[in-house]
mmCIF file of C-alpha atoms and ligand atoms in Angstrom:
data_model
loop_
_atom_site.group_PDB
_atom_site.id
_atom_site.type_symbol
_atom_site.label_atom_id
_atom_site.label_comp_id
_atom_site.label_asym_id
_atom_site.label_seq_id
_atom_site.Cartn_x
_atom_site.Cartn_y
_atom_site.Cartn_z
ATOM 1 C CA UNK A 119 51.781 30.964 8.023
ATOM 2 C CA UNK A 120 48.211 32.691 8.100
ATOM 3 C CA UNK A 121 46.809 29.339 7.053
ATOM 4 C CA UNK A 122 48.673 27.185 9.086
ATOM 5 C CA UNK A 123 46.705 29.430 12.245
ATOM 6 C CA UNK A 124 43.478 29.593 10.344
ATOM 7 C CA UNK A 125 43.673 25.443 10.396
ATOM 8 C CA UNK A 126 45.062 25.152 13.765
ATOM 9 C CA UNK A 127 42.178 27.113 14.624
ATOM 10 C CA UNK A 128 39.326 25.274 12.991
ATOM 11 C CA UNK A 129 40.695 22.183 13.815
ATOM 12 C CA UNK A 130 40.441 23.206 17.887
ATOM 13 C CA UNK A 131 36.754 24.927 17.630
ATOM 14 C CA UNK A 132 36.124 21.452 16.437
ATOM 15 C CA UNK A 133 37.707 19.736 18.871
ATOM 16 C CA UNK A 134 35.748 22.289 21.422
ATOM 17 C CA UNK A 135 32.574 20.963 19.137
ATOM 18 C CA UNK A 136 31.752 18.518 21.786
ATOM 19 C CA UNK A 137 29.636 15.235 20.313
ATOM 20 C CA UNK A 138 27.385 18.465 18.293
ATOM 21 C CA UNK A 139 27.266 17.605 14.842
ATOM 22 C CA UNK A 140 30.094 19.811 13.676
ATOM 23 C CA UNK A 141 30.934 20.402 9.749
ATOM 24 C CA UNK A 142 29.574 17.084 8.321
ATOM 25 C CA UNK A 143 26.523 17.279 6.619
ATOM 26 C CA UNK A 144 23.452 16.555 8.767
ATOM 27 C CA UNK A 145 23.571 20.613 9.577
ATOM 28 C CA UNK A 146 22.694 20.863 6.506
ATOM 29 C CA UNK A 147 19.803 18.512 5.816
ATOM 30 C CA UNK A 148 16.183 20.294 5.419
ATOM 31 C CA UNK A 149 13.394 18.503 6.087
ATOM 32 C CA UNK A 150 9.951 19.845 4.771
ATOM 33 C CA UNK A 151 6.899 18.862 3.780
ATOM 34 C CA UNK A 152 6.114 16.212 6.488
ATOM 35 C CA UNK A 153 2.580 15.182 6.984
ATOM 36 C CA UNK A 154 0.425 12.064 8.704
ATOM 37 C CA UNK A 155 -2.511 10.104 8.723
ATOM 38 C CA UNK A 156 -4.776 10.083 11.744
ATOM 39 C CA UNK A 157 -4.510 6.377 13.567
ATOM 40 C CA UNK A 158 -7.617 4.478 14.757
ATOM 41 C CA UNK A 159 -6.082 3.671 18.108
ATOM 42 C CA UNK A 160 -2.942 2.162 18.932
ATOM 43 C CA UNK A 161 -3.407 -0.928 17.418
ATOM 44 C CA UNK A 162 -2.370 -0.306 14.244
ATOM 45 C CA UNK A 163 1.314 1.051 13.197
ATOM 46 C CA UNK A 164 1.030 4.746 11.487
ATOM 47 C CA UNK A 165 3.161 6.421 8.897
ATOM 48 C CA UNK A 166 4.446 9.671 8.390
ATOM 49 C CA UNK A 167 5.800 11.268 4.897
ATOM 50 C CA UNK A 168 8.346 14.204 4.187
ATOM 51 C CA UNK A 169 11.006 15.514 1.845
ATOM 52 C CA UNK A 170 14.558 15.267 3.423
ATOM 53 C CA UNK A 171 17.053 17.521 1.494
ATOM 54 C CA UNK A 172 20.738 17.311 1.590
ATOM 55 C CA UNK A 173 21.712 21.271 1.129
ATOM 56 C CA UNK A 174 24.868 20.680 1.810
ATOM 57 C CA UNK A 175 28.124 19.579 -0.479
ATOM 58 C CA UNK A 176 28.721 16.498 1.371
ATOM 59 C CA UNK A 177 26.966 13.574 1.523
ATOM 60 C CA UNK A 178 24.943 12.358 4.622
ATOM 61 C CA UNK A 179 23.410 8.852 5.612
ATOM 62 C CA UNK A 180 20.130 8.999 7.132
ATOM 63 C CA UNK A 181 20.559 6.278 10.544
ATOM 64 C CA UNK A 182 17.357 6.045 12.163
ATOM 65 C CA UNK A 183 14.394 7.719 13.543
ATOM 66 C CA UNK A 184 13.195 8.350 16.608
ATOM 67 C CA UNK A 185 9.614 9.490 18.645
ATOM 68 C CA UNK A 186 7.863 9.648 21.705
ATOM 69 C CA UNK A 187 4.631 8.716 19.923
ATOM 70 C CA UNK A 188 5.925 5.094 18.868
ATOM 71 C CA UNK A 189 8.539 2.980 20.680
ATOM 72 C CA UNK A 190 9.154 0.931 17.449
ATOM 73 C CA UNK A 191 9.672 3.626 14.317
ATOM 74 C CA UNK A 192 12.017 2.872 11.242
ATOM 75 C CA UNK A 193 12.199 4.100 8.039
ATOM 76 C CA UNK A 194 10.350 1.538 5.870
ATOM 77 C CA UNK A 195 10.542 1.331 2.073
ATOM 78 C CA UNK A 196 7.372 -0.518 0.233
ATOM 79 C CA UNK A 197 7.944 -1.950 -3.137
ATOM 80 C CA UNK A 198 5.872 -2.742 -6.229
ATOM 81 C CA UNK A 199 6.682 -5.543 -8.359
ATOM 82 C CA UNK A 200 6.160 -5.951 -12.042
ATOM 83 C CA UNK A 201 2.917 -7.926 -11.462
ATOM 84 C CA UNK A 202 1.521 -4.958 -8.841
ATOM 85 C CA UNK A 203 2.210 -6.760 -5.592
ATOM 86 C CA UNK A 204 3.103 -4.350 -3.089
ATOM 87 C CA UNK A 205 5.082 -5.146 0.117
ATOM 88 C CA UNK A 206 7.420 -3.255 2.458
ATOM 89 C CA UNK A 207 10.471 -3.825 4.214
ATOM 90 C CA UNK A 208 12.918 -2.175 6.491
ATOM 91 C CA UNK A 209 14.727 0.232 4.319
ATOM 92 C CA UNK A 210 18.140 0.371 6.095
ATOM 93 C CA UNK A 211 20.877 3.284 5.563
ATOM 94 C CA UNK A 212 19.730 6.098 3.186
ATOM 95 C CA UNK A 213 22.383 7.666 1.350
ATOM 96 C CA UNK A 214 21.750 11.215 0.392
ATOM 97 C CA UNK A 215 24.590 12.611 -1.926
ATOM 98 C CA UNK A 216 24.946 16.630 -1.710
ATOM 99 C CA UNK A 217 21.968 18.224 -3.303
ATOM 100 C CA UNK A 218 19.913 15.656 -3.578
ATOM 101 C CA UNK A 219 16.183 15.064 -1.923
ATOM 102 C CA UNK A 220 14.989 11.811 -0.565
ATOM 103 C CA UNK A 221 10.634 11.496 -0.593
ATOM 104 C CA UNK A 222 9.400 9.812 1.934
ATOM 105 C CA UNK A 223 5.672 9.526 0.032
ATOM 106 C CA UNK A 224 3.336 6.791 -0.043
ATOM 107 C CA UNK A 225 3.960 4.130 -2.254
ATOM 108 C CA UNK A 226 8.056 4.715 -1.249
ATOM 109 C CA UNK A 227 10.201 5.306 1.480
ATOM 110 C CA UNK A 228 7.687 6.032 4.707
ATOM 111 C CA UNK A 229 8.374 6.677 8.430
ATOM 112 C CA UNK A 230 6.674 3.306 9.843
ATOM 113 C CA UNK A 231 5.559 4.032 13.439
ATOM 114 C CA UNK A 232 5.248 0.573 15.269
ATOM 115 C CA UNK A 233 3.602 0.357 18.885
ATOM 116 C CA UNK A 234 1.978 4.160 18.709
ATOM 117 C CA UNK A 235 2.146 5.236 22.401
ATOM 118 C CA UNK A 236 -0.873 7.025 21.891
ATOM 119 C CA UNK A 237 -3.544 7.685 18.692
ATOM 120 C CA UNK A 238 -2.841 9.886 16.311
ATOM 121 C CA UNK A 239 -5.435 12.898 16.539
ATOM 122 C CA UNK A 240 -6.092 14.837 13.662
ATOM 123 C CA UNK A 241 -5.008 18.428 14.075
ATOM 124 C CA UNK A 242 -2.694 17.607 16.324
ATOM 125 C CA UNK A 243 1.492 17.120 15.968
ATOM 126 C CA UNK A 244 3.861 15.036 17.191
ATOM 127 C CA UNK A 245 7.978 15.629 16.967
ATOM 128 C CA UNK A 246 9.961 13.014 14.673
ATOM 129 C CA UNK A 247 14.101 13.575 15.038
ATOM 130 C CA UNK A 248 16.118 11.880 12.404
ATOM 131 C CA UNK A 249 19.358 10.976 12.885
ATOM 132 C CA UNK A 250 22.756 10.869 10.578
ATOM 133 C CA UNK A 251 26.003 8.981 10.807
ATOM 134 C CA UNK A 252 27.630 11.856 11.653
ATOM 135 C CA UNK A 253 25.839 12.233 14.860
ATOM 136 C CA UNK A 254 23.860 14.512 14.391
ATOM 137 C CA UNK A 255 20.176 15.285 14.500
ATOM 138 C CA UNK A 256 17.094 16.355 12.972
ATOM 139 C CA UNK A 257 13.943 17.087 14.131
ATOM 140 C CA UNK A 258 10.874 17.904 12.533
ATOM 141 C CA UNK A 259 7.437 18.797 14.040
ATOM 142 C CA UNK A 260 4.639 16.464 12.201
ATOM 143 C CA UNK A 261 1.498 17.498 12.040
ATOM 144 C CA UNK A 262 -1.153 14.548 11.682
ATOM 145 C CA UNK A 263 -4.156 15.650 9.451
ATOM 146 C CA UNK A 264 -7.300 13.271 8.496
ATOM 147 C CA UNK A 265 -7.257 9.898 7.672
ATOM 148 C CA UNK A 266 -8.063 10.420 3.780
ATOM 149 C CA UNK A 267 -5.274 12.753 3.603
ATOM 150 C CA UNK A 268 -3.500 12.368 0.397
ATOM 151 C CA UNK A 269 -0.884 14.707 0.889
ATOM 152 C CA UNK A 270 0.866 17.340 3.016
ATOM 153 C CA UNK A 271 -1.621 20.131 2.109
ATOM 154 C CA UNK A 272 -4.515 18.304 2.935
ATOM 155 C CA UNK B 125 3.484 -47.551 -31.965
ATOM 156 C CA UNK B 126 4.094 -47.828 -27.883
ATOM 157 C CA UNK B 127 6.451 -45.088 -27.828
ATOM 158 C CA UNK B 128 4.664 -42.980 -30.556
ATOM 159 C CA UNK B 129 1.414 -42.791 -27.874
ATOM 160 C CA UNK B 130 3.667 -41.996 -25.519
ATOM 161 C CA UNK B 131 5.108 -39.285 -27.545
ATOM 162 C CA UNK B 132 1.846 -37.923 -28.129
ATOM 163 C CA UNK B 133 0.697 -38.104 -24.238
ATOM 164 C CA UNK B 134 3.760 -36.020 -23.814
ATOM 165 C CA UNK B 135 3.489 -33.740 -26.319
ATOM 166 C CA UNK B 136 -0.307 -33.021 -24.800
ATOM 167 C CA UNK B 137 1.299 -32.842 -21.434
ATOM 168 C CA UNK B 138 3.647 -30.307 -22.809
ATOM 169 C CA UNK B 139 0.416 -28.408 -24.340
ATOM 170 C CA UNK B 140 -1.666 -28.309 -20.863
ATOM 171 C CA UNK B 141 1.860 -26.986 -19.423
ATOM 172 C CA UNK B 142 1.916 -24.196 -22.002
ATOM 173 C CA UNK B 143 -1.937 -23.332 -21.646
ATOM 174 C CA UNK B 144 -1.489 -23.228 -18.067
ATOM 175 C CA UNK B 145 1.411 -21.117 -18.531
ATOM 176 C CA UNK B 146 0.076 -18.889 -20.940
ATOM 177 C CA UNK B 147 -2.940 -18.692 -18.427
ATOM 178 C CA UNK B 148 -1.460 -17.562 -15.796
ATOM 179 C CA UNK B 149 0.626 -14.827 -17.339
ATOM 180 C CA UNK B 150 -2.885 -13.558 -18.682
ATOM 181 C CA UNK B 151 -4.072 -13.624 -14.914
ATOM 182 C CA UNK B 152 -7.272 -15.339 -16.013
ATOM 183 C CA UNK B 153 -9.866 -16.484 -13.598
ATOM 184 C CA UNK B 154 -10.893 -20.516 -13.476
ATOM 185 C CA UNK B 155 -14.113 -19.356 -14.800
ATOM 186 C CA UNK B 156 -12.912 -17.432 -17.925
ATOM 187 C CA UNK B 157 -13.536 -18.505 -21.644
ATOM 188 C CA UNK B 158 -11.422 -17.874 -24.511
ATOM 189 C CA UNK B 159 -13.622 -19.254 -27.177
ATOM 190 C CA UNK B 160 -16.620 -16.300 -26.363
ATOM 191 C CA UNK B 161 -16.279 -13.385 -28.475
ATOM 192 C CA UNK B 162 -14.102 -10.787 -27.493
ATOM 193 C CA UNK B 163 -16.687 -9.103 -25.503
ATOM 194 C CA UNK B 164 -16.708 -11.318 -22.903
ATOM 195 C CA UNK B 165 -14.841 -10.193 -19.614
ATOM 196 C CA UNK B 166 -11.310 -11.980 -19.186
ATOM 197 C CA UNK B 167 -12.916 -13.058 -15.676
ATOM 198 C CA UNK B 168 -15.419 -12.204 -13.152
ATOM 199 C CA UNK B 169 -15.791 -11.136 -9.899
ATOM 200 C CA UNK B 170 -17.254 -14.131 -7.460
ATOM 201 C CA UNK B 171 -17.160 -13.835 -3.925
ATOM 202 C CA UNK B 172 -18.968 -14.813 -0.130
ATOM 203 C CA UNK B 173 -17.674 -12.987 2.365
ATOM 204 C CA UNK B 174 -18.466 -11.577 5.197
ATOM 205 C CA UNK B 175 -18.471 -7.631 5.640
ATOM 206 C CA UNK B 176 -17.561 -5.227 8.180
ATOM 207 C CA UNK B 177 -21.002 -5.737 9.879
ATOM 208 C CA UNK B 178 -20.985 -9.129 9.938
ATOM 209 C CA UNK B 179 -23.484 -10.076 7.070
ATOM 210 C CA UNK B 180 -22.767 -12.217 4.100
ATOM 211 C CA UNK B 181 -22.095 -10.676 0.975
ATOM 212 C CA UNK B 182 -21.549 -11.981 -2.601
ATOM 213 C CA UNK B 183 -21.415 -10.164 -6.049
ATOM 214 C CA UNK B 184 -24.855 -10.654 -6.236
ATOM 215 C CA UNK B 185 -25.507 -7.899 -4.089
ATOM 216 C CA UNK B 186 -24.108 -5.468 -6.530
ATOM 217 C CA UNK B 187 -25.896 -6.421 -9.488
ATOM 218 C CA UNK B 188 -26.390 -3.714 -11.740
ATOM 219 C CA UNK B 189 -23.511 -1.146 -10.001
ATOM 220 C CA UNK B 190 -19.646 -0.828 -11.230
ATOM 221 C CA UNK B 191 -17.873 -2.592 -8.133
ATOM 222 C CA UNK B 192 -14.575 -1.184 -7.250
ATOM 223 C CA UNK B 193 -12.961 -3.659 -5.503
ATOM 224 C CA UNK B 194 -8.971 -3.555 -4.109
ATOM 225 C CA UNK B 195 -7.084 -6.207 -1.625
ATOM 226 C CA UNK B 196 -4.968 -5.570 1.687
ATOM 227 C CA UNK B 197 -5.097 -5.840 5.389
ATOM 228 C CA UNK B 198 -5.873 -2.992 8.359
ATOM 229 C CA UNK B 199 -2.035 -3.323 9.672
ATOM 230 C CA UNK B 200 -1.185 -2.128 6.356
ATOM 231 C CA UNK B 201 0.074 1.712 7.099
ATOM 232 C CA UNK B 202 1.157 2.939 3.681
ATOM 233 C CA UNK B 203 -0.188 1.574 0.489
ATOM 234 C CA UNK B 204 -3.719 0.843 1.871
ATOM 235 C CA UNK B 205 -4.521 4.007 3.865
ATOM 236 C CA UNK B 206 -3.144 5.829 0.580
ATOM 237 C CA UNK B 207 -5.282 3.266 -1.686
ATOM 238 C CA UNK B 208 -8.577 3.513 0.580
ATOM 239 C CA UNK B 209 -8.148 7.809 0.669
ATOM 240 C CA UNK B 210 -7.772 7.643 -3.043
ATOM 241 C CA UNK B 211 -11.103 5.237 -3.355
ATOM 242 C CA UNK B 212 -13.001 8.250 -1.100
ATOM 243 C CA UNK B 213 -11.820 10.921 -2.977
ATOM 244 C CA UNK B 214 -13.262 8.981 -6.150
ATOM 245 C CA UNK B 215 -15.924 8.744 -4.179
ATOM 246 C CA UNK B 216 -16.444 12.075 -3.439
ATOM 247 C CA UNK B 217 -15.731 13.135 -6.831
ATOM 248 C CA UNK B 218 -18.725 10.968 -8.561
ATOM 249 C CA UNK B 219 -21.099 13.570 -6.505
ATOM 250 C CA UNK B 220 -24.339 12.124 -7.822
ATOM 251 C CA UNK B 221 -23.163 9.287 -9.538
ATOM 252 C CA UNK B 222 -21.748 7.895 -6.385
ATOM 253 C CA UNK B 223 -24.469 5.060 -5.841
ATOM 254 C CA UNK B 224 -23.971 3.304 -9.016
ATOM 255 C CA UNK B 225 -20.229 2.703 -7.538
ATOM 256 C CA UNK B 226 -19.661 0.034 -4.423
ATOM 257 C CA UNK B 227 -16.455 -0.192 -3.113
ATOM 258 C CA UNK B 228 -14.972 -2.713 -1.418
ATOM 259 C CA UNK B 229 -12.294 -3.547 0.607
ATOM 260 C CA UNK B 230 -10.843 -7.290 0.648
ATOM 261 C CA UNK B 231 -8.631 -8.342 3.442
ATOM 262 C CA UNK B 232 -5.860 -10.683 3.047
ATOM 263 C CA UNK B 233 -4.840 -11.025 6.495
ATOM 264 C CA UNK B 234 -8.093 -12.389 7.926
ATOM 265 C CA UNK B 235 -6.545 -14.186 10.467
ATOM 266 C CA UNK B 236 -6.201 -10.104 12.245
ATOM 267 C CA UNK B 237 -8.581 -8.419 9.726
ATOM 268 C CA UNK B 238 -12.207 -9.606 11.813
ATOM 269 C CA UNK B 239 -15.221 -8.004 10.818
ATOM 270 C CA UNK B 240 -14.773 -5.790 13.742
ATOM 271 C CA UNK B 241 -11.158 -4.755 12.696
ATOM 272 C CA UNK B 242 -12.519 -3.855 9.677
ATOM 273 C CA UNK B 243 -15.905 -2.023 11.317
ATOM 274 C CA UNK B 244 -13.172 0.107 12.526
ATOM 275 C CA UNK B 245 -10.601 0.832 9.610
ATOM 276 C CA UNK B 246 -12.185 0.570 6.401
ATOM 277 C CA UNK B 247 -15.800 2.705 6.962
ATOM 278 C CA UNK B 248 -13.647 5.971 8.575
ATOM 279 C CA UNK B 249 -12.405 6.221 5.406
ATOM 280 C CA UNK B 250 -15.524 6.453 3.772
ATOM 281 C CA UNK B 251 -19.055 5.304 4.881
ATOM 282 C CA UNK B 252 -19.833 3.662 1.669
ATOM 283 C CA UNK B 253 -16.465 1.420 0.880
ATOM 284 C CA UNK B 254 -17.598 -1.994 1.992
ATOM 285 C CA UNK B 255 -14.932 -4.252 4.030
ATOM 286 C CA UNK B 256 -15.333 -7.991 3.266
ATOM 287 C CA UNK B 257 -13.120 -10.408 5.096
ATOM 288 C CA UNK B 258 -13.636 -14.478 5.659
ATOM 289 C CA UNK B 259 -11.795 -17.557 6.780
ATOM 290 C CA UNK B 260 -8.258 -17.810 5.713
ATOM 291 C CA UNK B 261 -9.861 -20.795 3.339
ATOM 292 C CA UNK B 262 -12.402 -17.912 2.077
ATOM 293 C CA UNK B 263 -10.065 -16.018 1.246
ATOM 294 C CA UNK B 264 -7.259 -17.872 0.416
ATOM 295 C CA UNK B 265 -9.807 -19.014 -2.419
ATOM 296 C CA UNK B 266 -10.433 -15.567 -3.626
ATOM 297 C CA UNK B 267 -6.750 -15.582 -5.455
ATOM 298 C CA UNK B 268 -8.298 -18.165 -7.548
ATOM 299 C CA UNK B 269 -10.889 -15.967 -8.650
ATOM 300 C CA UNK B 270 -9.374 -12.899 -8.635
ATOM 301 C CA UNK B 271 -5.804 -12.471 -10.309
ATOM 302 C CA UNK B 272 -4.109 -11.904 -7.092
ATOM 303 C CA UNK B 273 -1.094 -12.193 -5.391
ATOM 304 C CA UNK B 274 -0.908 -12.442 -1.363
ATOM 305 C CA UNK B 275 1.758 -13.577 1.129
ATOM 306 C CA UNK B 276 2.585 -13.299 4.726
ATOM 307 C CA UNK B 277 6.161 -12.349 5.425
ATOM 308 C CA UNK B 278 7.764 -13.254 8.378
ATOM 309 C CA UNK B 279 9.101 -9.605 10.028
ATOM 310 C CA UNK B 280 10.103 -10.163 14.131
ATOM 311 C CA UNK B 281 10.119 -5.998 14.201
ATOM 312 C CA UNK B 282 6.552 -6.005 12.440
ATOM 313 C CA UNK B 283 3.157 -5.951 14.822
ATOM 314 C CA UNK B 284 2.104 -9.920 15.459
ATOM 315 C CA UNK B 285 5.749 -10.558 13.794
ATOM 316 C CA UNK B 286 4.460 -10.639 10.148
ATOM 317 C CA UNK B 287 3.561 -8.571 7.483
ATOM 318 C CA UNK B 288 1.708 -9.034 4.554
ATOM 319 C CA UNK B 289 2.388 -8.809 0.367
ATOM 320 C CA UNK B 290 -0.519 -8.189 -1.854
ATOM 321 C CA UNK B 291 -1.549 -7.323 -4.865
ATOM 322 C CA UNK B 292 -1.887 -3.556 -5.126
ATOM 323 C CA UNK B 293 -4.551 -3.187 -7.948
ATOM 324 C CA UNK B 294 -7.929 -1.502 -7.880
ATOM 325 C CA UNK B 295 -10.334 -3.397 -9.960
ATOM 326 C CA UNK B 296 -13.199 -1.821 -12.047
ATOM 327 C CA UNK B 297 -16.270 -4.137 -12.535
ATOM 328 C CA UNK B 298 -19.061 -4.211 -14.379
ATOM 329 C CA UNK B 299 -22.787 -4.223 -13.265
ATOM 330 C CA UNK B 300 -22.838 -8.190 -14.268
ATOM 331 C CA UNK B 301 -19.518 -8.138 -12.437
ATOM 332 C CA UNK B 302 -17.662 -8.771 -15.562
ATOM 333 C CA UNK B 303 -14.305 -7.406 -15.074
ATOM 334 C CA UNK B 304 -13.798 -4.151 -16.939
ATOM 335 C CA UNK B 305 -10.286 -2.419 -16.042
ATOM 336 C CA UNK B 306 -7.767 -2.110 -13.586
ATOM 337 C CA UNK B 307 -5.070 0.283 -11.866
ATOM 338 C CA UNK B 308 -1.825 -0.165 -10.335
ATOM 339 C CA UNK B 309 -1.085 1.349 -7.137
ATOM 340 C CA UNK B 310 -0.256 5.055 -7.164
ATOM 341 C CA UNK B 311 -2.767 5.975 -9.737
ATOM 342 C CA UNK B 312 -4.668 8.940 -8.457
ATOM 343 C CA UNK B 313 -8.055 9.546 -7.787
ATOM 344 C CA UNK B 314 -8.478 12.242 -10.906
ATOM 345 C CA UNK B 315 -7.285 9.483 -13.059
ATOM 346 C CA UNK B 316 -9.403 7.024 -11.825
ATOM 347 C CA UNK B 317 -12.404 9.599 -12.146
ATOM 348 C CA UNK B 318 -11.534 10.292 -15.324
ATOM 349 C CA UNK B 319 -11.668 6.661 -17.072
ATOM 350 C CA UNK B 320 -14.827 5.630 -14.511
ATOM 351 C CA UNK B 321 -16.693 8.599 -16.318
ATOM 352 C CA UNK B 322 -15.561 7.988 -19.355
ATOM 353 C CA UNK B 323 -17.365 4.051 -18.660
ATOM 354 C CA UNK B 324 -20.186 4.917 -17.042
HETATM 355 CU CU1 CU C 61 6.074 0.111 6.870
#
């Protein structure tokens, strides 16, 4: 009987959830780690690179990404071939089973910011929010260090 | 007798098809030769282009320093940046040593890449990497030289509708321009360090 309250329960705070991501898994998505290159102008698309763990125990399906600092970014994936020819492509829906840590890094999966709205300035940040099929939403301050930046530290 | 010549023209025909083939899977340059001793480079660099300040360059310039010499365009926002930090790093790294090293930048997308695009991409990087660029025939020819791949790929979300494929190698060259070695994409700047001492 206990239970049957304890579920009636749950199931109404999520009904009182309103549109907020309630249990599914993007609560539980971490994203660290995220770095950028400094832009020459707006003329040229930008990148940005992160980790994006899945803490939880179910999975979650990274949608899209969104920015004031771009009005076209996506989640782009480049690829190698056998013979070394690079190219990159739209990378779609990413899948991220419980546990498990998705790189955005160069050479992979990379935030592709099309149409910057403005340059990228080293030292400064911009916000990136990533969003789930769950509906709900992540967002991560970026901060945008030097051009020959290699990595997040530097 | 008819038939047997034709046989044989075949057969040759089948011979140039198999050279060829075997050719290309070796990513040999037109101007490579077999017969030399095994010293000889499998190819060599040969190029006229223009650079990022709007004077003609060839390999001739370089005589006598290694050439480190990579392909891609200045739309390019993730392998190119990443290859072009790693090149300054290496750069950095030779302290000293750095002027017996010219680097330079190729584009593949010359119809955007102008020597002004590049004045203002390739250089910010590093002051000494060298961005060559040319008329799509220029540089459509220097896949004949080099062994490397370039496309365009048609992209309506991508800037100008396209982006571009290419062949993510850095390319070590000797001071007769005699190629030497070569790294995929992703190999980092210690590496490269490493074996460019190790040569020099
Ligand atoms: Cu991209």
């Amino acid at each position: 009987m206990t239970k049957v309250y304890l579920s009636a329960v749950t199931a109404l705070m999520l009904a009182a959830g309103s549109g907020a991501p309630a249990v599914a898994g993007s609560k539980d998505v971490v994203v660290e780690g995220a770095w950028s290159r400094a832009s020459i102008g707006t003329n040229r698309p930008g990148a940005a690179y992160m980790t994006v763990r899945n803490a939880g125990d179910e999975a979650v399906t990274l949608t899209g990404i969104e920015t004031d600092l771009a009005m076209r970014p996506e989640v782009h994936r480049t690829s190698t071939s056998d013979q070394g020819v690079s190219s990159m492509a739209p990378a779609g829906d990413i899948r991220i089973a419980p546990g498990e840590t998705v790189a955005l890094e160069p050479g992979g999966l990379h935030a592709m910011l099309m149409m910057l709205q403005r340059p990228m300035v080293e030292g400064e940040a911009f916000e990136l929010t990533l969003s789930f099929s769950d509906g709900g939403e992540v967002s991560v301050e970026v901060p945008v260090l030097g051009m020959t930046a290699r990595g997040p530290k530097d | 007798m008819q038939l047997t010549a034709i046989q044989k023209f075949l057969w040759v025909l089948v011979g140039i098809a198999g050279l060829t083939f075997v050719w290309g899977l070796l990513w040999m340059g037109p101007r490579s030769d077999q017969s030399g001793s095994s010293q000889d480079p499998a190819f060599s660099a040969a190029f006229e282009l223009t650079d990022h300040q709007g004077q003609i360059r060839s390999e001739e310039d370089f005589a006598g320093r290694w050439m480190l010499i990579f392909f891609g365009f200045a739309n390019c926002p993730d392998v190119c940046p990443t290859t072009l930090a790693e090149v300054a790093a290496v750069m950095d790294g030779l302290d000293g040593d750095a002027d017996k090293v010219q680097p330079i930048f190729i584009s593949i997308d010359p119809e955007r890449d102008t020597p002004q695009a590049l004045a203002e991409f390739v250089p910010l990087f590093d002051e000494r990497i060298i961005g060559l660029t040319g008329t799509p025939e220029q540089i459509a020819a220097t896949s004949d030289t080099f062994p490397i791949y370039f496309e365009r790929i048609d992209d309506a979300s991508a800037p100008d509708g396209y982006t571009m494929g290419h062949s993510s190698h850095l390319f070590l060259f000797d001071g007769q321009a005699g190629f030497v070695d070569s790294w995929p994409y992703g190999t980092t700047a210690e590496e490269i360090l490493t074996d460019l001492r190790k040569r020099m």
